[in-house]
PDB file of C-alpha atoms in Angstrom:
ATOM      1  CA  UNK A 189      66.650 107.445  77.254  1.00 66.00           C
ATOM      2  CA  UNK A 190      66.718 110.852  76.077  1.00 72.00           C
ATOM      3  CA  UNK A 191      66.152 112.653  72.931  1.00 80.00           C
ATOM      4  CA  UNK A 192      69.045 112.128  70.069  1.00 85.00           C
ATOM      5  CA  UNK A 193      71.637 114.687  69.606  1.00 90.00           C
ATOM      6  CA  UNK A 194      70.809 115.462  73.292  1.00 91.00           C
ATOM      7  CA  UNK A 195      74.207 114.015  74.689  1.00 94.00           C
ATOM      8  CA  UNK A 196      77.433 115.808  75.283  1.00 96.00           C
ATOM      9  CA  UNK A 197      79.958 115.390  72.584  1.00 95.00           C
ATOM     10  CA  UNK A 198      84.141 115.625  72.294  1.00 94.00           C
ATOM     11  CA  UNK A 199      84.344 114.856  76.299  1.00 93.00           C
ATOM     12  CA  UNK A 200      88.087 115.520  77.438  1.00 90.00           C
ATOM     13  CA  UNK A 201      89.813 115.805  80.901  1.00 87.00           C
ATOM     14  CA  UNK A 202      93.250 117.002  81.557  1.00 86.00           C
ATOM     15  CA  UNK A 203      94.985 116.451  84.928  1.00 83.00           C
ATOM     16  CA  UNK A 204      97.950 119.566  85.534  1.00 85.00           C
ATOM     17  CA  UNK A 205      99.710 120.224  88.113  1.00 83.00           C
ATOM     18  CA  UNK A 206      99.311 117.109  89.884  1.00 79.00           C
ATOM     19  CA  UNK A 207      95.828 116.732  91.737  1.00 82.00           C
ATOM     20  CA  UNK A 208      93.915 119.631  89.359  1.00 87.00           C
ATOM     21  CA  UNK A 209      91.284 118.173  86.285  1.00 88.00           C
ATOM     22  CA  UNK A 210      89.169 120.357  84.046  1.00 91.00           C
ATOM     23  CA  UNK A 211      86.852 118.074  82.215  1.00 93.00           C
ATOM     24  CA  UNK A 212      85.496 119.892  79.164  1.00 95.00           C
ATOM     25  CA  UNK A 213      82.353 118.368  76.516  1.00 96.00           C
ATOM     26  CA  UNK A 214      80.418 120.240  73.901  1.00 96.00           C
ATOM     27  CA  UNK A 215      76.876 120.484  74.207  1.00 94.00           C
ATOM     28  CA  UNK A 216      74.713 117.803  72.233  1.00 93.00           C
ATOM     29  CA  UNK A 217      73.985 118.754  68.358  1.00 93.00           C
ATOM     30  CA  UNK A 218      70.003 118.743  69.176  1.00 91.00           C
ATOM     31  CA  UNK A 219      70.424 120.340  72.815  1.00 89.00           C
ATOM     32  CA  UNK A 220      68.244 123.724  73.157  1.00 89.00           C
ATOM     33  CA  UNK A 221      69.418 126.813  75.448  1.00 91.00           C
ATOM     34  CA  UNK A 222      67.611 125.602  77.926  1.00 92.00           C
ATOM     35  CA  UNK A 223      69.557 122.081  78.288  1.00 93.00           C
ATOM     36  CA  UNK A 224      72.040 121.598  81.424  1.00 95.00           C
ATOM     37  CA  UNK A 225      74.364 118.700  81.900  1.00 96.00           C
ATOM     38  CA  UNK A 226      75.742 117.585  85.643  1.00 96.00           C
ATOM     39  CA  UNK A 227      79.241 115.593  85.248  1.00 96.00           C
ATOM     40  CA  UNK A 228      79.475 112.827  87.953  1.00 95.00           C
ATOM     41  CA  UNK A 229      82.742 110.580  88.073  1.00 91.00           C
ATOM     42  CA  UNK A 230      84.600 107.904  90.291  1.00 88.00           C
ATOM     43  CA  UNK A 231      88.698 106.698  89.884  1.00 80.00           C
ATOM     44  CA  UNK A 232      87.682 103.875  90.922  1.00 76.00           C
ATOM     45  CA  UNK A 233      84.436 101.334  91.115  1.00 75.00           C
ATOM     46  CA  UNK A 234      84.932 100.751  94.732  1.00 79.00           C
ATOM     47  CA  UNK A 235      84.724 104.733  94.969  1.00 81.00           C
ATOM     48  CA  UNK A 236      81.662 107.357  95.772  1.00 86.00           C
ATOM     49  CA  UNK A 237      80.406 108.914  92.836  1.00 89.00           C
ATOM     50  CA  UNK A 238      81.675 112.482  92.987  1.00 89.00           C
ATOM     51  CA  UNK A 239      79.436 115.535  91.303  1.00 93.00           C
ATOM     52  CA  UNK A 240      81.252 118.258  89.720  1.00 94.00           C
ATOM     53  CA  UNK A 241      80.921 121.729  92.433  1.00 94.00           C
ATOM     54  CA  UNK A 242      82.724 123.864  90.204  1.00 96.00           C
ATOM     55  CA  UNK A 243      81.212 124.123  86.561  1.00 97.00           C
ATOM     56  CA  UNK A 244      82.512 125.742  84.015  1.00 97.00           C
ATOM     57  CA  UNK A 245      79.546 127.414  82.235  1.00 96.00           C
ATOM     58  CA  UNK A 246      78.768 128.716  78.187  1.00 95.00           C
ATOM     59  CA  UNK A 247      77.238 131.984  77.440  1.00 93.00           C
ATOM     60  CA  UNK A 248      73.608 130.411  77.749  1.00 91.00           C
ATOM     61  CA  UNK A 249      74.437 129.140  81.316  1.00 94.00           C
ATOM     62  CA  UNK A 250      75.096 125.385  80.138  1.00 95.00           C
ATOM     63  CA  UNK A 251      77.418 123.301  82.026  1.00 97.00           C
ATOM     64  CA  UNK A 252      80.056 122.603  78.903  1.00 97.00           C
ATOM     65  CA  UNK A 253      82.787 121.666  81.625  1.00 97.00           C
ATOM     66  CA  UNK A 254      84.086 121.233  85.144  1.00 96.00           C
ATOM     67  CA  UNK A 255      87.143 121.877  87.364  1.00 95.00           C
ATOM     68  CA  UNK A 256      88.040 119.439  90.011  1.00 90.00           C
ATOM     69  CA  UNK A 257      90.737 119.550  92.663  1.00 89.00           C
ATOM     70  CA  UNK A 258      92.335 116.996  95.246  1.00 84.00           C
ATOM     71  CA  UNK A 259      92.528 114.615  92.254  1.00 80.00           C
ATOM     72  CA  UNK A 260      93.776 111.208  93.186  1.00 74.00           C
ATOM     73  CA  UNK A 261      94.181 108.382  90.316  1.00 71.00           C
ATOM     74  CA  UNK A 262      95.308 105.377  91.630  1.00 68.00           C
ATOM     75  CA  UNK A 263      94.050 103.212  89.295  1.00 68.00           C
ATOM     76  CA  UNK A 264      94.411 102.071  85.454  1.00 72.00           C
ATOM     77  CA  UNK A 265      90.551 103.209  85.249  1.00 79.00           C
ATOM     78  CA  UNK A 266      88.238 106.028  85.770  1.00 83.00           C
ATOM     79  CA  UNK A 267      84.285 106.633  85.085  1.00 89.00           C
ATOM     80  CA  UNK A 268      82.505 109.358  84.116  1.00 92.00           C
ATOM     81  CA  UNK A 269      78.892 110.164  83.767  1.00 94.00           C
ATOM     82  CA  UNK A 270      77.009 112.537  82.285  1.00 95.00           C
ATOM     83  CA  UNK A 271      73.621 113.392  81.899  1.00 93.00           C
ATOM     84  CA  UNK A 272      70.971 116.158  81.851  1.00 93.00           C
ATOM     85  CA  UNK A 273      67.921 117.859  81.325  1.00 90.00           C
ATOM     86  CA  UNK A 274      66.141 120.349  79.840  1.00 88.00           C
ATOM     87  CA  UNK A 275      62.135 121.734  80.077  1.00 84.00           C
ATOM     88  CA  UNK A 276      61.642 119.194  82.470  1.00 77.00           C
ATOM     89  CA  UNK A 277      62.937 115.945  79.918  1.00 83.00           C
ATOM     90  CA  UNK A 278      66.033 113.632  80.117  1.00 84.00           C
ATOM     91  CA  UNK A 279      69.032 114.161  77.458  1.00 91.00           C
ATOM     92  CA  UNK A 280      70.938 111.426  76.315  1.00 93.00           C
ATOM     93  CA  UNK A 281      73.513 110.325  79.061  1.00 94.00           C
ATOM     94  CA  UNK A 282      77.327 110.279  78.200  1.00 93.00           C
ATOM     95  CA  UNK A 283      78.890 107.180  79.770  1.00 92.00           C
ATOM     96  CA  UNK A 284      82.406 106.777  80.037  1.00 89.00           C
ATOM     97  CA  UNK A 285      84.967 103.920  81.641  1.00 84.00           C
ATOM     98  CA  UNK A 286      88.208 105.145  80.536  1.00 78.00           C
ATOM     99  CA  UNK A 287      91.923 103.460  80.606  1.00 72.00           C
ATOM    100  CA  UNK A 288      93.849 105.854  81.446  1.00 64.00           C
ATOM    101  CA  UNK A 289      97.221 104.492  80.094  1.00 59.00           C
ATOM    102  CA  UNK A 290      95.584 104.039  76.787  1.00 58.00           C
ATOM    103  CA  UNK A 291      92.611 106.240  76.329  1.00 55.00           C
ATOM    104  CA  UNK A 292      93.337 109.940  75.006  1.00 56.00           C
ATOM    105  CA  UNK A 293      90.207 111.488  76.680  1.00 57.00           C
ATOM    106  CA  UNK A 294      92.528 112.150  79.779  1.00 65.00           C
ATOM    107  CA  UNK A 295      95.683 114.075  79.159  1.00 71.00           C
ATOM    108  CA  UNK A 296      97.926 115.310  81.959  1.00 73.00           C
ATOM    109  CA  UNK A 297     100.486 118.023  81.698  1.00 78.00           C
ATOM    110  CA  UNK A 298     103.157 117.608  83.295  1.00 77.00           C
ATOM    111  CA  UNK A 299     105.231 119.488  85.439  1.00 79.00           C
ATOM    112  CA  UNK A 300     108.975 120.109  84.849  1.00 83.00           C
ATOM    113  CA  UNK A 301     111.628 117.546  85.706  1.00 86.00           C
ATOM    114  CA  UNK A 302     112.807 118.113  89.359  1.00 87.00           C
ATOM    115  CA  UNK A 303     116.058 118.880  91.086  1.00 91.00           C
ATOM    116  CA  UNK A 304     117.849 119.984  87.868  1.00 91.00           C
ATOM    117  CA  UNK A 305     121.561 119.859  88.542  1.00 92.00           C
ATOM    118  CA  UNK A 306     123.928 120.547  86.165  1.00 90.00           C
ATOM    119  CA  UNK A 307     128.015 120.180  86.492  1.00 91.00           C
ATOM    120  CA  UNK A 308     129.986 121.730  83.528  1.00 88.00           C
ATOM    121  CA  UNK A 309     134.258 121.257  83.213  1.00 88.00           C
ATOM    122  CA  UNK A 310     135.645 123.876  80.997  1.00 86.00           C
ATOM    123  CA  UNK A 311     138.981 121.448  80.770  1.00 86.00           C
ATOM    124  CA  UNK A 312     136.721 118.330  79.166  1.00 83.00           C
ATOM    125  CA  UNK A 313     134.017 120.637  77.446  1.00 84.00           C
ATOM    126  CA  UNK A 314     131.440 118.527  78.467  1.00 87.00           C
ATOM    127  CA  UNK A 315     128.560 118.892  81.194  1.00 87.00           C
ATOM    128  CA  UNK A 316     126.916 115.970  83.363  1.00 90.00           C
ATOM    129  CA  UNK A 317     123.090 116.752  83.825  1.00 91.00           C
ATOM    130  CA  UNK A 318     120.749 115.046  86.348  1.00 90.00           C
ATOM    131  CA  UNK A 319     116.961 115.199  87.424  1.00 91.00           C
ATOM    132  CA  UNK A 320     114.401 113.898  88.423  1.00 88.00           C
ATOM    133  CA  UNK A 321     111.237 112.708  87.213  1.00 84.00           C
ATOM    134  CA  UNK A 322     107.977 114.984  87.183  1.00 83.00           C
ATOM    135  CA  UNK A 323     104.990 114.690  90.238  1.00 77.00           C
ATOM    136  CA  UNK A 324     102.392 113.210  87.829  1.00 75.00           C
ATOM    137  CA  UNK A 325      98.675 112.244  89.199  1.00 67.00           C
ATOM    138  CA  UNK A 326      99.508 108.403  88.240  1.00 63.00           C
ATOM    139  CA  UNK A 327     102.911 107.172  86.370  1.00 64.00           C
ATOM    140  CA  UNK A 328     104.771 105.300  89.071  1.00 65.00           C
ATOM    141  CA  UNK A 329     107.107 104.059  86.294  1.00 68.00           C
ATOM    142  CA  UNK A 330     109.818 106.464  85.841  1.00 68.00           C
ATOM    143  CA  UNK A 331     110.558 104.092  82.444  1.00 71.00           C
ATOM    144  CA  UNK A 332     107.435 105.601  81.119  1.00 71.00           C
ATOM    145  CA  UNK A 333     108.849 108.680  80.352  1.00 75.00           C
ATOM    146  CA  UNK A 334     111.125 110.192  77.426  1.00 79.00           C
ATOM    147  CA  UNK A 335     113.512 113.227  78.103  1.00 82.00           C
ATOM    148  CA  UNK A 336     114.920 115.932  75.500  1.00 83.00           C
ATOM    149  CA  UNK A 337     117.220 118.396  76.157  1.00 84.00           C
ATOM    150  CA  UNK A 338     117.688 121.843  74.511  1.00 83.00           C
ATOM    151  CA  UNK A 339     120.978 123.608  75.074  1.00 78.00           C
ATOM    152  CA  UNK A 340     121.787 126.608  74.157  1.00 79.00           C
ATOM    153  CA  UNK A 341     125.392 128.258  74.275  1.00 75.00           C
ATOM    154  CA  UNK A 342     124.942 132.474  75.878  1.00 65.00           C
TER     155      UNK A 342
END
């Protein structure tokens, strides 16, 4: 239901700094200054649909996004629904079950390794480096990630 063009477009969440989420959209191609959109989502199906309370607003007043704390993911999916209004009529809906190990809408960036320790010899000119994996918001494979190091001689 809902007039075409009406429906958010280029939807995108990114998890950071663990349990934080900004979900971001552009506003529908057809959708007049008067159009709002209200971002519900769930991590789960077994879950209670949570509304955004923080939007993040254009200069016309539109919800084009939303910040979320306390963000648990704890499983491979997550839903997300969108949908509006404007002068009193429905806008297309935005409906969204994403994978999260495979779907680029969510991106999460990631803190720094932790515990950095670093033992150099001056006799063997070589240095031993350990760490350990980021906090992320749900990798609990420590396999999943990929590590470069940049060194630099002062």
């Amino acid at each position: 239901a809902g007039m075409n063009g009406t429906a958010i477009e280029n939807f995108v969440c990114v998890i950071f700094n663990v349990s934080f989420m900004n979900c971001t959209w552009h506003v529908g191609r057809t959708a007049t200054e008067d159009t709002q959109y209200f971002l519900y989502w769930r991590a789960s199906k077994n879950e209670d649909v949570t509304e955004c309370q923080n939007y993040i607003k254009d200069n016309c007043g539109r919800h084009t996004g939303c910040q979320f704390q306390n963000v648990t993911i704890e499983n491979k999916y997550a839903y997300f629904l969108v949908n509006g209004s404007r002068s009193g009529q429905n806008v297309q809906s935005y409906e969204k079950k994403i994978l999260l190990i495979s779907d680029y809408i969510i991106v999460e960036k990631l803190t720094p390794p932790l515990n950095v320790t670093v033992n150099c010899t001056e006799a063997s000119h070589s240095c031993n480096i350990w760490w350990q994996p980021p906090r992320t918001s749900h990798v609990k494979k420590n396999s999943c990630f990929k590590y470069e190091i940049a060194i630099e001689n002062k």
